[in-house]
Amino acid sequence: EAGVVQSPRYKIIEKKQPVAFWCNPISGHNTLYWYRQNLGQGPELLIRYENEEAVDDSQLPKDRFSAERLKGVDSTLKIQPAELGDSAVYLCASSFEGLAGAGELFFGEGSRLTVL
Amino acid sequence: SQELEQSPQSLIVQEGKNLTINCTSSKTLYGLYWYKQKYGEGLIFLMMLQKGGEEKSHEKITAKLDEKKQQSSLHITASQPSHAGIYLCGADMDAGGTSYGKLTFGQGTILTVHP
């Protein structure tokens, strides 16, 4: 079974440029998460989707970050314009959430962003 | 300050030695997850603990959640180079355990195992 797929793995851009990351979750997983991991830190949640609905985006910097999950499957995370402080690894995760609550989170390999 | 504190921040051991990584919270934990991450890669799920006093093992790795549900430890017996990586604890810190995957993570512990 394929895991969570993310692209690109690496991206280097100059500040003020836009960037987009793509995530394809595990088939059948209804919940999708975007986390950001700064160097030497643990991941921090940016946004969580249940199907196509963003149910928690309280940590997403909405002035420059946007996300969408059309059709409740794959998702994109966009930054426009990028700032130096956005350099980080952007991790996508998915899980199946049923009546018993959330199951195990499966993470993709991440997209490493460097803003120059 | 970190809601979840891991200690030590880094650990260097000789192959074959036992080691323990701790994860401490000032709040009650409603679900405690241990993940392993290799540099430049995603997180790999190791174990989840929910009940106070719960202990789980997988191969040479054992994790415990204390009775008060505010601290967890991860113990590796007879470490091997393949155990090297970053160990992260993540916790559901929402009262009632309703945060559904909104995990708060510790800063990670970097483990190096010398052959």
Short mmCIF file of C-alpha atoms in Angstrom, two decimals:
data_model
loop_
_atom_site.label_atom_id
_atom_site.label_comp_id
_atom_site.label_asym_id
_atom_site.label_seq_id
_atom_site.Cartn_x
_atom_site.Cartn_y
_atom_site.Cartn_z
CA GLU A 1 0.00 0.00 0.00
CA ALA A 2 1.33 3.42 -0.93
CA GLY A 3 2.05 5.80 1.91
CA VAL A 4 1.50 9.53 2.09
CA VAL A 5 3.10 11.10 -0.97
CA GLN A 6 4.44 14.64 -0.97
CA SER A 7 6.07 16.78 -3.63
CA PRO A 8 8.39 18.42 -4.18
CA ARG A 9 10.88 16.95 -1.69
CA TYR A 10 13.06 20.03 -1.87
CA LYS A 11 12.40 23.60 -2.96
CA ILE A 12 14.72 26.60 -2.94
CA ILE A 13 13.23 29.99 -3.71
CA GLU A 14 14.00 33.64 -3.18
CA LYS A 15 11.97 35.61 -0.70
CA LYS A 16 8.74 37.12 -1.97
CA GLN A 17 8.31 34.29 -4.46
CA PRO A 18 5.31 31.93 -4.25
CA VAL A 19 5.61 28.23 -3.54
CA ALA A 20 3.18 25.32 -3.43
CA PHE A 21 3.34 21.87 -1.89
CA TRP A 22 1.23 18.89 -2.83
CA CYS A 23 0.10 15.94 -0.73
CA ASN A 24 -1.68 12.74 -1.62
CA PRO A 25 -2.86 10.92 1.50
CA ILE A 26 -3.29 7.20 2.01
CA SER A 27 -6.33 5.91 0.16
CA GLY A 28 -9.40 5.92 2.38
CA HIS A 29 -8.00 8.33 4.95
CA ASN A 30 -10.58 11.02 5.55
CA THR A 31 -8.43 13.31 7.69
CA LEU A 32 -5.43 15.21 6.38
CA TYR A 33 -2.98 17.40 8.27
CA TRP A 34 -0.29 19.89 7.32
CA TYR A 35 2.48 20.33 9.89
CA ARG A 36 5.51 22.61 9.79
CA GLN A 37 8.78 21.52 11.36
CA ASN A 38 11.49 24.05 12.01
CA LEU A 39 15.08 22.91 12.41
CA GLY A 40 15.63 21.24 15.75
CA GLN A 41 11.97 21.40 16.72
CA GLY A 42 8.99 19.10 16.69
CA PRO A 43 6.25 19.50 14.07
CA GLU A 44 3.53 22.11 14.63
CA LEU A 45 0.05 21.75 13.19
CA LEU A 46 -0.91 24.28 10.53
CA ILE A 47 -4.26 22.95 9.35
CA ARG A 48 -6.44 19.85 9.64
CA TYR A 49 -9.05 18.69 7.12
CA GLU A 50 -11.90 16.28 7.61
CA ASN A 51 -12.74 15.29 4.06
CA GLU A 52 -12.80 18.61 2.19
CA GLU A 53 -13.59 20.78 5.22
CA ALA A 54 -10.86 22.63 7.10
CA VAL A 55 -11.89 21.97 10.72
CA ASP A 56 -8.86 23.50 12.42
CA ASP A 57 -6.82 26.25 10.76
CA SER A 58 -6.15 28.31 13.86
CA GLN A 59 -2.37 27.99 13.46
CA LEU A 60 -2.27 28.81 9.75
CA PRO A 61 -0.83 32.31 9.02
CA LYS A 62 -3.66 33.37 6.79
CA ASP A 63 -2.04 36.50 5.43
CA ARG A 64 0.35 34.48 3.30
CA PHE A 65 -0.58 30.81 3.66
CA SER A 66 -3.51 29.06 2.02
CA ALA A 67 -4.53 25.46 1.67
CA GLU A 68 -7.17 23.51 -0.14
CA ARG A 69 -8.38 19.95 -0.32
CA LEU A 70 -10.71 19.77 -3.25
CA LYS A 71 -12.78 16.58 -3.49
CA GLY A 72 -11.50 15.53 -0.09
CA VAL A 73 -8.49 13.64 -1.38
CA ASP A 74 -5.20 15.36 -2.21
CA SER A 75 -4.27 18.75 -0.86
CA THR A 76 -2.09 21.72 -1.67
CA LEU A 77 -0.44 24.19 0.68
CA LYS A 78 0.60 27.52 -0.77
CA ILE A 79 2.77 30.33 0.53
CA GLN A 80 2.63 33.70 -1.20
CA PRO A 81 4.85 35.60 -0.77
CA ALA A 82 7.45 33.50 1.02
CA GLU A 83 9.57 35.03 3.77
CA LEU A 84 12.94 33.96 5.14
CA GLY A 85 11.29 32.60 8.28
CA ASP A 86 9.21 30.18 6.23
CA SER A 87 12.24 27.95 5.69
CA ALA A 88 11.22 24.65 7.24
CA VAL A 89 10.05 21.14 6.43
CA TYR A 90 6.36 20.95 5.59
CA LEU A 91 4.92 17.59 6.57
CA CYS A 92 1.64 16.13 5.43
CA ALA A 93 -0.06 13.39 7.43
CA SER A 94 -3.28 11.45 7.11
CA SER A 95 -5.42 9.23 9.28
CA PHE A 96 -8.75 7.53 9.30
CA GLU A 97 -11.04 9.10 11.83
CA GLY A 98 -14.10 7.17 12.81
CA LEU A 99 -16.42 6.98 15.78
CA ALA A 100 -13.60 5.76 17.98
CA GLY A 101 -11.59 8.89 17.25
CA ALA A 102 -8.46 9.43 15.25
CA GLY A 103 -6.28 6.51 14.35
CA GLU A 104 -2.58 6.55 13.90
CA LEU A 105 -1.14 9.46 11.91
CA PHE A 106 0.88 8.45 8.87
CA PHE A 107 3.38 11.06 7.74
CA GLY A 108 4.85 11.75 4.34
CA GLU A 109 8.56 12.37 3.89
CA GLY A 110 8.07 16.12 3.88
CA SER A 111 8.87 19.04 1.61
CA ARG A 112 11.96 20.96 2.64
CA LEU A 113 11.69 24.65 1.82
CA THR A 114 14.66 27.00 1.78
CA VAL A 115 13.94 30.69 1.30
CA LEU A 116 16.97 32.80 0.31
CA SER B 1 8.17 27.35 26.65
CA GLN B 2 7.56 23.84 25.36
CA GLU B 3 4.36 22.16 26.50
CA LEU B 4 6.17 18.85 26.09
CA GLU B 5 9.74 18.64 27.26
CA GLN B 6 11.98 15.84 26.09
CA SER B 7 15.20 14.86 27.76
CA PRO B 8 17.92 14.50 26.94
CA GLN B 9 18.08 16.67 23.81
CA SER B 10 20.75 14.41 22.40
CA LEU B 11 22.26 11.09 23.34
CA ILE B 12 25.34 9.25 22.14
CA VAL B 13 25.70 5.60 23.13
CA GLN B 14 27.83 2.64 22.23
CA GLU B 15 26.14 -0.21 20.41
CA GLY B 16 24.67 -2.69 22.87
CA LYS B 17 23.97 -0.16 25.61
CA ASN B 18 20.52 0.50 27.04
CA LEU B 19 19.06 4.01 27.00
CA THR B 20 16.00 5.96 28.11
CA ILE B 21 14.34 9.05 26.65
CA ASN B 22 11.82 10.98 28.71
CA CYS B 23 8.84 13.12 27.72
CA THR B 24 7.30 15.34 30.40
CA SER B 25 4.18 17.48 30.39
CA SER B 26 2.78 19.92 32.93
CA LYS B 27 -0.72 18.89 31.85
CA THR B 28 -2.54 15.58 31.80
CA LEU B 29 -1.89 13.67 28.62
CA TYR B 30 -4.88 12.12 26.86
CA GLY B 31 -2.88 10.19 24.32
CA LEU B 32 0.89 9.92 24.02
CA TYR B 33 2.55 8.96 20.75
CA TRP B 34 6.17 8.08 20.07
CA TYR B 35 7.58 8.63 16.60
CA LYS B 36 11.01 8.14 15.07
CA GLN B 37 12.38 10.42 12.36
CA LYS B 38 15.49 10.04 10.27
CA TYR B 39 17.07 13.27 9.06
CA GLY B 40 15.27 14.59 6.00
CA GLU B 41 12.46 12.06 6.25
CA GLY B 42 8.98 11.83 7.67
CA LEU B 43 7.89 10.50 11.04
CA ILE B 44 7.46 6.78 11.61
CA PHE B 45 4.89 5.74 14.21
CA LEU B 46 6.29 3.62 17.03
CA MET B 47 3.68 3.36 19.77
CA MET B 48 0.64 5.01 21.29
CA LEU B 49 -0.20 5.01 25.01
CA GLN B 50 -3.49 6.13 26.47
CA LYS B 51 -3.99 4.69 29.91
CA GLY B 52 -2.08 5.61 33.04
CA GLY B 53 0.41 2.86 33.83
CA GLU B 54 0.23 1.48 30.30
CA GLU B 55 3.34 -0.12 28.86
CA LYS B 56 3.91 -1.29 25.30
CA SER B 57 6.83 -3.01 23.62
CA HIS B 58 7.91 -3.51 20.05
CA GLU B 59 11.07 -5.46 19.41
CA LYS B 60 13.68 -3.82 21.68
CA ILE B 61 11.73 -0.62 22.34
CA THR B 62 9.46 -0.23 25.38
CA ALA B 63 7.34 2.80 26.17
CA LYS B 64 5.52 3.58 29.40
CA LEU B 65 3.00 6.21 30.47
CA ASP B 66 3.10 6.97 34.16
CA GLU B 67 0.08 6.62 36.44
CA LYS B 68 -0.57 10.34 36.56
CA LYS B 69 -0.36 10.51 32.76
CA GLN B 70 2.08 13.39 32.75
CA GLN B 71 5.28 11.63 31.77
CA SER B 72 6.29 8.95 29.35
CA SER B 73 9.58 7.14 28.88
CA LEU B 74 10.97 5.29 25.89
CA HIS B 75 13.53 2.62 26.67
CA ILE B 76 15.75 0.88 24.12
CA THR B 77 17.47 -2.32 25.15
CA ALA B 78 20.76 -3.36 23.57
CA SER B 79 20.85 -0.43 21.13
CA GLN B 80 21.91 -0.92 17.51
CA PRO B 81 23.04 1.55 14.85
CA SER B 82 19.63 1.10 13.22
CA HIS B 83 18.07 2.74 16.28
CA ALA B 84 19.81 6.04 15.47
CA GLY B 85 17.55 8.94 14.60
CA ILE B 86 15.34 11.57 16.19
CA TYR B 87 12.74 10.38 18.66
CA LEU B 88 9.70 12.59 19.08
CA CYS B 89 6.89 12.36 21.57
CA GLY B 90 3.56 13.80 20.54
CA ALA B 91 0.54 14.25 22.75
CA ASP B 92 -3.13 14.94 22.58
CA MET B 93 -3.37 17.66 25.21
CA ASP B 94 -6.99 18.53 24.74
CA ALA B 95 -9.21 17.75 27.72
CA GLY B 96 -11.38 14.82 26.88
CA GLY B 97 -9.08 13.70 24.13
CA THR B 98 -11.05 15.35 21.37
CA SER B 99 -8.27 17.06 19.47
CA TYR B 100 -8.28 14.29 16.89
CA GLY B 101 -4.76 14.36 15.65
CA LYS B 102 -3.88 17.87 16.78
CA LEU B 103 -0.75 16.55 18.36
CA THR B 104 1.64 18.75 20.28
CA PHE B 105 5.19 17.51 19.82
CA GLY B 106 8.28 17.71 21.96
CA GLN B 107 11.44 19.11 20.46
CA GLY B 108 12.90 15.69 19.82
CA THR B 109 15.85 13.66 21.11
CA ILE B 110 18.71 12.98 18.71
CA LEU B 111 20.09 9.47 19.24
CA THR B 112 23.47 8.42 17.88
CA VAL B 113 24.61 4.81 18.26
CA HIS B 114 28.27 4.10 17.65
CA PRO B 115 29.14 0.62 16.34
#
